[in-house]
Amino acid sequence: MANGIKKAVFNLIEKALIDEGEVLEVRHWEPAAMVELVVYLPTVDMTKWKSIPRIKCKVGEFEYRDYSPATWNAGKHQCTVLIETGHKGFGSAWAQQLRVGDTIQFSPASTASLPSSDGHVLGLGDGSALGHFMTLKQMISPGRQPLDAFVYLNEVYTLPASLVAEHGGFNFMMRKDADAAELLLKAIQGKDLTRYSAVYVAGHIPMVQTVRKALKAVPGFRAKVFANGFWS
């Protein structure tokens, strides 16, 4: 009985919140763990995106995952979503089986704030946060809020030429099954963290917690920390 009530409640919520979109393109970065989706979201007004947007996708029965569009075309109602599928989970399995023409169910999710003051911005994250950082870079001023981003990727990818050209300031650390928090913290050893006015830590939740705690322990560190966790 309890499961029947739970299912009825979820069905009512989905009818109220879930819109439908279409998969237009599916690309797999070599060696295939990163899935790049181009999706059509006809009901979304992307001109109203003023902070880091997210879409909540239904990836299984009673299962949802939030993704930040990496790029978008407001006129065409299209956006690109990057999903690293190297970790097992409902989101990873869902992304791997998607094909062109498939329908996706989604709703708007809570957005992530932009830095409120000028100054250097630091991004620390894993592959699940790559789209998050790409959006952040597009929404802040490169002159007033320059971004340094360090991203751990769980595979040694052949990065798309367009990504390298447009995001040359991103520092990628590619290693299979490494400790993401350890690598990210090593990458910023010796850096003057007091020069940053804002730090974004995003990705797998345990990694985010570890890195955030380590930053808070740095003497003289006063930057505002924006922490955003994602599940596989």
PDB file of C-alpha atoms in Angstrom:
ATOM      1  CA  MET A   1       0.000   0.000   0.000  1.00  0.00           C
ATOM      2  CA  ALA A   2       2.765   2.433   0.966  1.00  0.00           C
ATOM      3  CA  ASN A   3       4.587   1.915  -2.346  1.00  0.00           C
ATOM      4  CA  GLY A   4       1.319   2.472  -4.244  1.00  0.00           C
ATOM      5  CA  ILE A   5       0.737   5.772  -2.468  1.00  0.00           C
ATOM      6  CA  LYS A   6       4.329   6.844  -3.090  1.00  0.00           C
ATOM      7  CA  LYS A   7       3.987   6.067  -6.789  1.00  0.00           C
ATOM      8  CA  ALA A   8       0.711   7.995  -7.028  1.00  0.00           C
ATOM      9  CA  VAL A   9       2.307  11.021  -5.370  1.00  0.00           C
ATOM     10  CA  PHE A  10       5.294  10.945  -7.736  1.00  0.00           C
ATOM     11  CA  ASN A  11       2.979  10.627 -10.726  1.00  0.00           C
ATOM     12  CA  LEU A  12       1.094  13.741  -9.656  1.00  0.00           C
ATOM     13  CA  ILE A  13       4.346  15.663  -9.162  1.00  0.00           C
ATOM     14  CA  GLU A  14       5.630  14.634 -12.585  1.00  0.00           C
ATOM     15  CA  LYS A  15       2.439  15.709 -14.333  1.00  0.00           C
ATOM     16  CA  ALA A  16       2.797  19.129 -12.721  1.00  0.00           C
ATOM     17  CA  LEU A  17       6.538  19.638 -13.258  1.00  0.00           C
ATOM     18  CA  ILE A  18       7.870  17.513 -16.118  1.00  0.00           C
ATOM     19  CA  ASP A  19       8.237  18.940 -19.622  1.00  0.00           C
ATOM     20  CA  GLU A  20       9.492  17.042 -22.656  1.00  0.00           C
ATOM     21  CA  GLY A  21      12.500  17.634 -24.864  1.00  0.00           C
ATOM     22  CA  GLU A  22      14.199  15.800 -27.718  1.00  0.00           C
ATOM     23  CA  VAL A  23      17.732  14.495 -28.170  1.00  0.00           C
ATOM     24  CA  LEU A  24      19.149  16.020 -31.364  1.00  0.00           C
ATOM     25  CA  GLU A  25      22.745  14.806 -31.214  1.00  0.00           C
ATOM     26  CA  VAL A  26      24.765  12.334 -29.147  1.00  0.00           C
ATOM     27  CA  ARG A  27      28.561  12.457 -29.111  1.00  0.00           C
ATOM     28  CA  HIS A  28      30.941  10.284 -27.096  1.00  0.00           C
ATOM     29  CA  TRP A  29      34.371  11.632 -26.296  1.00  0.00           C
ATOM     30  CA  GLU A  30      37.097   9.035 -26.781  1.00  0.00           C
ATOM     31  CA  PRO A  31      37.270   6.745 -24.803  1.00  0.00           C
ATOM     32  CA  ALA A  32      33.477   7.208 -24.621  1.00  0.00           C
ATOM     33  CA  ALA A  33      32.807   7.850 -20.916  1.00  0.00           C
ATOM     34  CA  MET A  34      31.905  11.519 -21.505  1.00  0.00           C
ATOM     35  CA  VAL A  35      28.545  11.854 -23.245  1.00  0.00           C
ATOM     36  CA  GLU A  36      27.798  15.141 -25.004  1.00  0.00           C
ATOM     37  CA  LEU A  37      24.091  15.674 -25.676  1.00  0.00           C
ATOM     38  CA  VAL A  38      22.458  18.361 -27.773  1.00  0.00           C
ATOM     39  CA  VAL A  39      18.853  18.621 -26.654  1.00  0.00           C
ATOM     40  CA  TYR A  40      15.848  20.612 -27.813  1.00  0.00           C
ATOM     41  CA  LEU A  41      13.844  22.142 -24.951  1.00  0.00           C
ATOM     42  CA  PRO A  42      10.867  23.886 -26.609  1.00  0.00           C
ATOM     43  CA  THR A  43       9.321  25.233 -23.384  1.00  0.00           C
ATOM     44  CA  VAL A  44      12.482  26.841 -21.957  1.00  0.00           C
ATOM     45  CA  ASP A  45      13.121  30.582 -22.395  1.00  0.00           C
ATOM     46  CA  MET A  46      16.909  30.627 -22.243  1.00  0.00           C
ATOM     47  CA  THR A  47      17.047  34.421 -22.566  1.00  0.00           C
ATOM     48  CA  LYS A  48      15.958  34.521 -18.909  1.00  0.00           C
ATOM     49  CA  TRP A  49      19.026  32.617 -17.690  1.00  0.00           C
ATOM     50  CA  LYS A  50      20.837  35.138 -15.468  1.00  0.00           C
ATOM     51  CA  SER A  51      22.592  32.665 -13.178  1.00  0.00           C
ATOM     52  CA  ILE A  52      24.046  29.188 -13.701  1.00  0.00           C
ATOM     53  CA  PRO A  53      21.015  27.186 -14.911  1.00  0.00           C
ATOM     54  CA  ARG A  54      20.236  23.550 -14.304  1.00  0.00           C
ATOM     55  CA  ILE A  55      17.710  21.180 -15.745  1.00  0.00           C
ATOM     56  CA  LYS A  56      16.379  18.286 -13.687  1.00  0.00           C
ATOM     57  CA  CYS A  57      16.122  15.202 -15.879  1.00  0.00           C
ATOM     58  CA  LYS A  58      14.170  12.049 -15.134  1.00  0.00           C
ATOM     59  CA  VAL A  59      16.742   9.258 -15.412  1.00  0.00           C
ATOM     60  CA  GLY A  60      14.692   6.394 -13.963  1.00  0.00           C
ATOM     61  CA  GLU A  61      11.579   5.615 -11.975  1.00  0.00           C
ATOM     62  CA  PHE A  62      11.549   8.119  -9.093  1.00  0.00           C
ATOM     63  CA  GLU A  63      15.128   9.095 -10.042  1.00  0.00           C
ATOM     64  CA  TYR A  64      16.233  12.580 -11.174  1.00  0.00           C
ATOM     65  CA  ARG A  65      19.603  14.226 -11.842  1.00  0.00           C
ATOM     66  CA  ASP A  66      20.476  17.910 -12.295  1.00  0.00           C
ATOM     67  CA  TYR A  67      22.675  19.020 -15.201  1.00  0.00           C
ATOM     68  CA  SER A  68      24.063  22.440 -16.130  1.00  0.00           C
ATOM     69  CA  PRO A  69      23.927  23.268 -19.852  1.00  0.00           C
ATOM     70  CA  ALA A  70      27.467  23.901 -21.113  1.00  0.00           C
ATOM     71  CA  THR A  71      26.349  25.953 -24.138  1.00  0.00           C
ATOM     72  CA  TRP A  72      23.005  27.027 -25.511  1.00  0.00           C
ATOM     73  CA  ASN A  73      21.214  28.696 -28.413  1.00  0.00           C
ATOM     74  CA  ALA A  74      18.225  30.600 -27.057  1.00  0.00           C
ATOM     75  CA  GLY A  75      16.727  31.205 -30.496  1.00  0.00           C
ATOM     76  CA  LYS A  76      16.645  27.514 -31.319  1.00  0.00           C
ATOM     77  CA  HIS A  77      15.776  26.373 -27.752  1.00  0.00           C
ATOM     78  CA  GLN A  78      18.786  24.059 -27.849  1.00  0.00           C
ATOM     79  CA  CYS A  79      21.505  23.384 -25.309  1.00  0.00           C
ATOM     80  CA  THR A  80      24.464  21.072 -24.887  1.00  0.00           C
ATOM     81  CA  VAL A  81      24.814  18.924 -21.770  1.00  0.00           C
ATOM     82  CA  LEU A  82      27.986  17.076 -20.756  1.00  0.00           C
ATOM     83  CA  ILE A  83      27.587  13.949 -18.620  1.00  0.00           C
ATOM     84  CA  GLU A  84      30.598  11.982 -17.431  1.00  0.00           C
ATOM     85  CA  THR A  85      29.478   8.379 -17.058  1.00  0.00           C
ATOM     86  CA  GLY A  86      32.594   6.806 -15.552  1.00  0.00           C
ATOM     87  CA  HIS A  87      30.842   6.275 -12.197  1.00  0.00           C
ATOM     88  CA  LYS A  88      27.929   3.860 -11.870  1.00  0.00           C
ATOM     89  CA  GLY A  89      24.576   5.484 -11.202  1.00  0.00           C
ATOM     90  CA  PHE A  90      21.131   6.123 -12.642  1.00  0.00           C
ATOM     91  CA  GLY A  91      22.294   9.263 -14.464  1.00  0.00           C
ATOM     92  CA  SER A  92      25.291   7.540 -16.039  1.00  0.00           C
ATOM     93  CA  ALA A  93      23.218   4.579 -17.251  1.00  0.00           C
ATOM     94  CA  TRP A  94      20.532   6.895 -18.637  1.00  0.00           C
ATOM     95  CA  ALA A  95      23.001   9.033 -20.577  1.00  0.00           C
ATOM     96  CA  GLN A  96      24.786   6.032 -22.081  1.00  0.00           C
ATOM     97  CA  GLN A  97      21.609   4.577 -23.595  1.00  0.00           C
ATOM     98  CA  LEU A  98      20.238   7.791 -25.146  1.00  0.00           C
ATOM     99  CA  ARG A  99      19.927   7.978 -28.926  1.00  0.00           C
ATOM    100  CA  VAL A 100      19.035  10.707 -31.426  1.00  0.00           C
ATOM    101  CA  GLY A 101      15.279  11.239 -31.481  1.00  0.00           C
ATOM    102  CA  ASP A 102      14.695  10.049 -27.916  1.00  0.00           C
ATOM    103  CA  THR A 103      12.362  12.044 -25.697  1.00  0.00           C
ATOM    104  CA  ILE A 104      13.671  13.297 -22.380  1.00  0.00           C
ATOM    105  CA  GLN A 105      11.565  14.424 -19.439  1.00  0.00           C
ATOM    106  CA  PHE A 106      12.819  17.422 -17.480  1.00  0.00           C
ATOM    107  CA  SER A 107      11.921  20.432 -15.398  1.00  0.00           C
ATOM    108  CA  PRO A 108      13.838  23.580 -14.377  1.00  0.00           C
ATOM    109  CA  ALA A 109      15.991  23.048 -11.284  1.00  0.00           C
ATOM    110  CA  SER A 110      17.443  25.474  -8.776  1.00  0.00           C
ATOM    111  CA  THR A 111      20.145  27.724 -10.232  1.00  0.00           C
ATOM    112  CA  ALA A 112      23.615  28.459  -8.850  1.00  0.00           C
ATOM    113  CA  SER A 113      24.506  32.059  -8.035  1.00  0.00           C
ATOM    114  CA  LEU A 114      27.151  34.149  -9.787  1.00  0.00           C
ATOM    115  CA  PRO A 115      29.862  35.999  -7.832  1.00  0.00           C
ATOM    116  CA  SER A 116      28.492  39.259  -6.442  1.00  0.00           C
ATOM    117  CA  SER A 117      31.767  41.204  -6.526  1.00  0.00           C
ATOM    118  CA  ASP A 118      34.679  41.733  -8.889  1.00  0.00           C
ATOM    119  CA  GLY A 119      37.888  39.769  -8.507  1.00  0.00           C
ATOM    120  CA  HIS A 120      39.535  36.541  -9.594  1.00  0.00           C
ATOM    121  CA  VAL A 121      37.375  33.413  -9.521  1.00  0.00           C
ATOM    122  CA  LEU A 122      38.634  29.869  -8.941  1.00  0.00           C
ATOM    123  CA  GLY A 123      36.837  26.716 -10.080  1.00  0.00           C
ATOM    124  CA  LEU A 124      37.681  23.269  -8.686  1.00  0.00           C
ATOM    125  CA  GLY A 125      35.711  20.257  -9.841  1.00  0.00           C
ATOM    126  CA  ASP A 126      35.449  16.914 -11.586  1.00  0.00           C
ATOM    127  CA  GLY A 127      33.970  15.903 -14.920  1.00  0.00           C
ATOM    128  CA  SER A 128      30.388  16.186 -13.691  1.00  0.00           C
ATOM    129  CA  ALA A 129      31.028  19.909 -13.114  1.00  0.00           C
ATOM    130  CA  LEU A 130      32.586  20.728 -16.491  1.00  0.00           C
ATOM    131  CA  GLY A 131      29.331  22.118 -17.915  1.00  0.00           C
ATOM    132  CA  HIS A 132      28.841  24.062 -14.681  1.00  0.00           C
ATOM    133  CA  PHE A 133      32.216  25.804 -15.119  1.00  0.00           C
ATOM    134  CA  MET A 134      31.708  26.411 -18.844  1.00  0.00           C
ATOM    135  CA  THR A 135      28.440  28.185 -18.054  1.00  0.00           C
ATOM    136  CA  LEU A 136      30.074  30.167 -15.245  1.00  0.00           C
ATOM    137  CA  LYS A 137      32.768  31.406 -17.631  1.00  0.00           C
ATOM    138  CA  GLN A 138      30.147  32.602 -20.128  1.00  0.00           C
ATOM    139  CA  MET A 139      28.147  34.466 -17.483  1.00  0.00           C
ATOM    140  CA  ILE A 140      30.914  36.427 -15.747  1.00  0.00           C
ATOM    141  CA  SER A 141      33.074  39.242 -17.085  1.00  0.00           C
ATOM    142  CA  PRO A 142      36.506  38.010 -18.255  1.00  0.00           C
ATOM    143  CA  GLY A 143      37.934  41.433 -17.436  1.00  0.00           C
ATOM    144  CA  ARG A 144      36.420  41.954 -13.993  1.00  0.00           C
ATOM    145  CA  GLN A 145      36.071  38.312 -12.903  1.00  0.00           C
ATOM    146  CA  PRO A 146      38.753  36.200 -14.633  1.00  0.00           C
ATOM    147  CA  LEU A 147      38.274  32.468 -14.080  1.00  0.00           C
ATOM    148  CA  ASP A 148      40.927  29.857 -13.299  1.00  0.00           C
ATOM    149  CA  ALA A 149      39.408  26.370 -13.525  1.00  0.00           C
ATOM    150  CA  PHE A 150      40.952  23.046 -12.523  1.00  0.00           C
ATOM    151  CA  VAL A 151      38.966  19.998 -13.631  1.00  0.00           C
ATOM    152  CA  TYR A 152      39.672  16.345 -12.878  1.00  0.00           C
ATOM    153  CA  LEU A 153      38.518  13.921 -15.576  1.00  0.00           C
ATOM    154  CA  ASN A 154      38.213  10.194 -14.906  1.00  0.00           C
ATOM    155  CA  GLU A 155      39.546   9.193 -18.333  1.00  0.00           C
ATOM    156  CA  VAL A 156      42.426  10.295 -20.543  1.00  0.00           C
ATOM    157  CA  TYR A 157      40.162  11.904 -23.122  1.00  0.00           C
ATOM    158  CA  THR A 158      40.862  13.270 -26.555  1.00  0.00           C
ATOM    159  CA  LEU A 159      39.383  16.686 -25.853  1.00  0.00           C
ATOM    160  CA  PRO A 160      37.252  18.289 -28.593  1.00  0.00           C
ATOM    161  CA  ALA A 161      39.178  20.967 -30.486  1.00  0.00           C
ATOM    162  CA  SER A 162      36.378  23.457 -29.856  1.00  0.00           C
ATOM    163  CA  LEU A 163      36.690  22.964 -26.073  1.00  0.00           C
ATOM    164  CA  VAL A 164      40.447  23.506 -26.124  1.00  0.00           C
ATOM    165  CA  ALA A 165      40.126  26.602 -28.317  1.00  0.00           C
ATOM    166  CA  GLU A 166      37.349  28.265 -26.329  1.00  0.00           C
ATOM    167  CA  HIS A 167      38.439  27.250 -22.839  1.00  0.00           C
ATOM    168  CA  GLY A 168      42.208  27.393 -23.011  1.00  0.00           C
ATOM    169  CA  GLY A 169      42.319  28.656 -19.439  1.00  0.00           C
ATOM    170  CA  PHE A 170      40.899  25.399 -18.108  1.00  0.00           C
ATOM    171  CA  ASN A 171      43.437  23.058 -16.546  1.00  0.00           C
ATOM    172  CA  PHE A 172      42.531  19.400 -17.076  1.00  0.00           C
ATOM    173  CA  MET A 173      43.926  16.555 -14.981  1.00  0.00           C
ATOM    174  CA  MET A 174      43.090  13.260 -16.651  1.00  0.00           C
ATOM    175  CA  ARG A 175      43.710  10.031 -14.763  1.00  0.00           C
ATOM    176  CA  LYS A 176      41.681   6.838 -14.363  1.00  0.00           C
ATOM    177  CA  ASP A 177      40.227   6.202 -10.890  1.00  0.00           C
ATOM    178  CA  ALA A 178      42.337   8.811  -9.074  1.00  0.00           C
ATOM    179  CA  ASP A 179      41.346  10.656  -5.910  1.00  0.00           C
ATOM    180  CA  ALA A 180      39.790  13.805  -7.369  1.00  0.00           C
ATOM    181  CA  ALA A 181      39.993  15.823  -4.148  1.00  0.00           C
ATOM    182  CA  GLU A 182      43.662  14.963  -3.685  1.00  0.00           C
ATOM    183  CA  LEU A 183      44.569  15.936  -7.255  1.00  0.00           C
ATOM    184  CA  LEU A 184      42.644  19.210  -7.111  1.00  0.00           C
ATOM    185  CA  LEU A 185      44.212  20.228  -3.809  1.00  0.00           C
ATOM    186  CA  LYS A 186      47.692  19.376  -5.120  1.00  0.00           C
ATOM    187  CA  ALA A 187      47.023  21.485  -8.211  1.00  0.00           C
ATOM    188  CA  ILE A 188      46.522  24.620  -6.132  1.00  0.00           C
ATOM    189  CA  GLN A 189      49.365  24.013  -3.684  1.00  0.00           C
ATOM    190  CA  GLY A 190      51.545  27.112  -3.643  1.00  0.00           C
ATOM    191  CA  LYS A 191      48.894  29.320  -5.241  1.00  0.00           C
ATOM    192  CA  ASP A 192      48.008  32.536  -3.444  1.00  0.00           C
ATOM    193  CA  LEU A 193      44.396  31.744  -2.632  1.00  0.00           C
ATOM    194  CA  THR A 194      43.899  35.143  -0.997  1.00  0.00           C
ATOM    195  CA  ARG A 195      43.735  36.708  -4.479  1.00  0.00           C
ATOM    196  CA  TYR A 196      40.396  35.011  -5.212  1.00  0.00           C
ATOM    197  CA  SER A 197      37.130  36.690  -4.330  1.00  0.00           C
ATOM    198  CA  ALA A 198      35.051  33.584  -5.086  1.00  0.00           C
ATOM    199  CA  VAL A 199      35.728  29.862  -5.327  1.00  0.00           C
ATOM    200  CA  TYR A 200      33.384  27.351  -6.973  1.00  0.00           C
ATOM    201  CA  VAL A 201      33.752  23.733  -5.852  1.00  0.00           C
ATOM    202  CA  ALA A 202      31.524  21.391  -7.831  1.00  0.00           C
ATOM    203  CA  GLY A 203      31.137  17.719  -8.644  1.00  0.00           C
ATOM    204  CA  HIS A 204      30.772  14.436  -6.769  1.00  0.00           C
ATOM    205  CA  ILE A 205      29.463  15.311  -3.305  1.00  0.00           C
ATOM    206  CA  PRO A 206      32.171  13.593  -1.151  1.00  0.00           C
ATOM    207  CA  MET A 207      34.882  15.344  -3.202  1.00  0.00           C
ATOM    208  CA  VAL A 208      33.146  18.709  -2.813  1.00  0.00           C
ATOM    209  CA  GLN A 209      32.962  18.274   0.956  1.00  0.00           C
ATOM    210  CA  THR A 210      36.653  17.358   1.235  1.00  0.00           C
ATOM    211  CA  VAL A 211      37.900  20.242  -0.925  1.00  0.00           C
ATOM    212  CA  ARG A 212      35.637  22.799   0.740  1.00  0.00           C
ATOM    213  CA  LYS A 213      36.849  21.772   4.200  1.00  0.00           C
ATOM    214  CA  ALA A 214      40.494  21.996   3.105  1.00  0.00           C
ATOM    215  CA  LEU A 215      40.002  25.476   1.631  1.00  0.00           C
ATOM    216  CA  LYS A 216      38.364  26.740   4.788  1.00  0.00           C
ATOM    217  CA  ALA A 217      41.448  25.641   6.749  1.00  0.00           C
ATOM    218  CA  VAL A 218      43.877  27.708   4.635  1.00  0.00           C
ATOM    219  CA  PRO A 219      45.250  30.666   6.663  1.00  0.00           C
ATOM    220  CA  GLY A 220      44.021  34.001   5.322  1.00  0.00           C
ATOM    221  CA  PHE A 221      41.454  32.410   2.999  1.00  0.00           C
ATOM    222  CA  ARG A 222      38.400  34.696   2.876  1.00  0.00           C
ATOM    223  CA  ALA A 223      36.841  33.999  -0.541  1.00  0.00           C
ATOM    224  CA  LYS A 224      33.166  33.190  -0.782  1.00  0.00           C
ATOM    225  CA  VAL A 225      32.807  29.460  -1.494  1.00  0.00           C
ATOM    226  CA  PHE A 226      30.034  28.219  -3.769  1.00  0.00           C
ATOM    227  CA  ALA A 227      29.667  24.455  -3.285  1.00  0.00           C
ATOM    228  CA  ASN A 228      27.531  22.399  -5.665  1.00  0.00           C
ATOM    229  CA  GLY A 229      27.268  18.617  -5.441  1.00  0.00           C
ATOM    230  CA  PHE A 230      26.129  16.194  -8.128  1.00  0.00           C
ATOM    231  CA  TRP A 231      25.237  12.488  -8.135  1.00  0.00           C
ATOM    232  CA  SER A 232      26.090  10.006 -10.905  1.00  0.00           C
TER     233      SER A 232
END
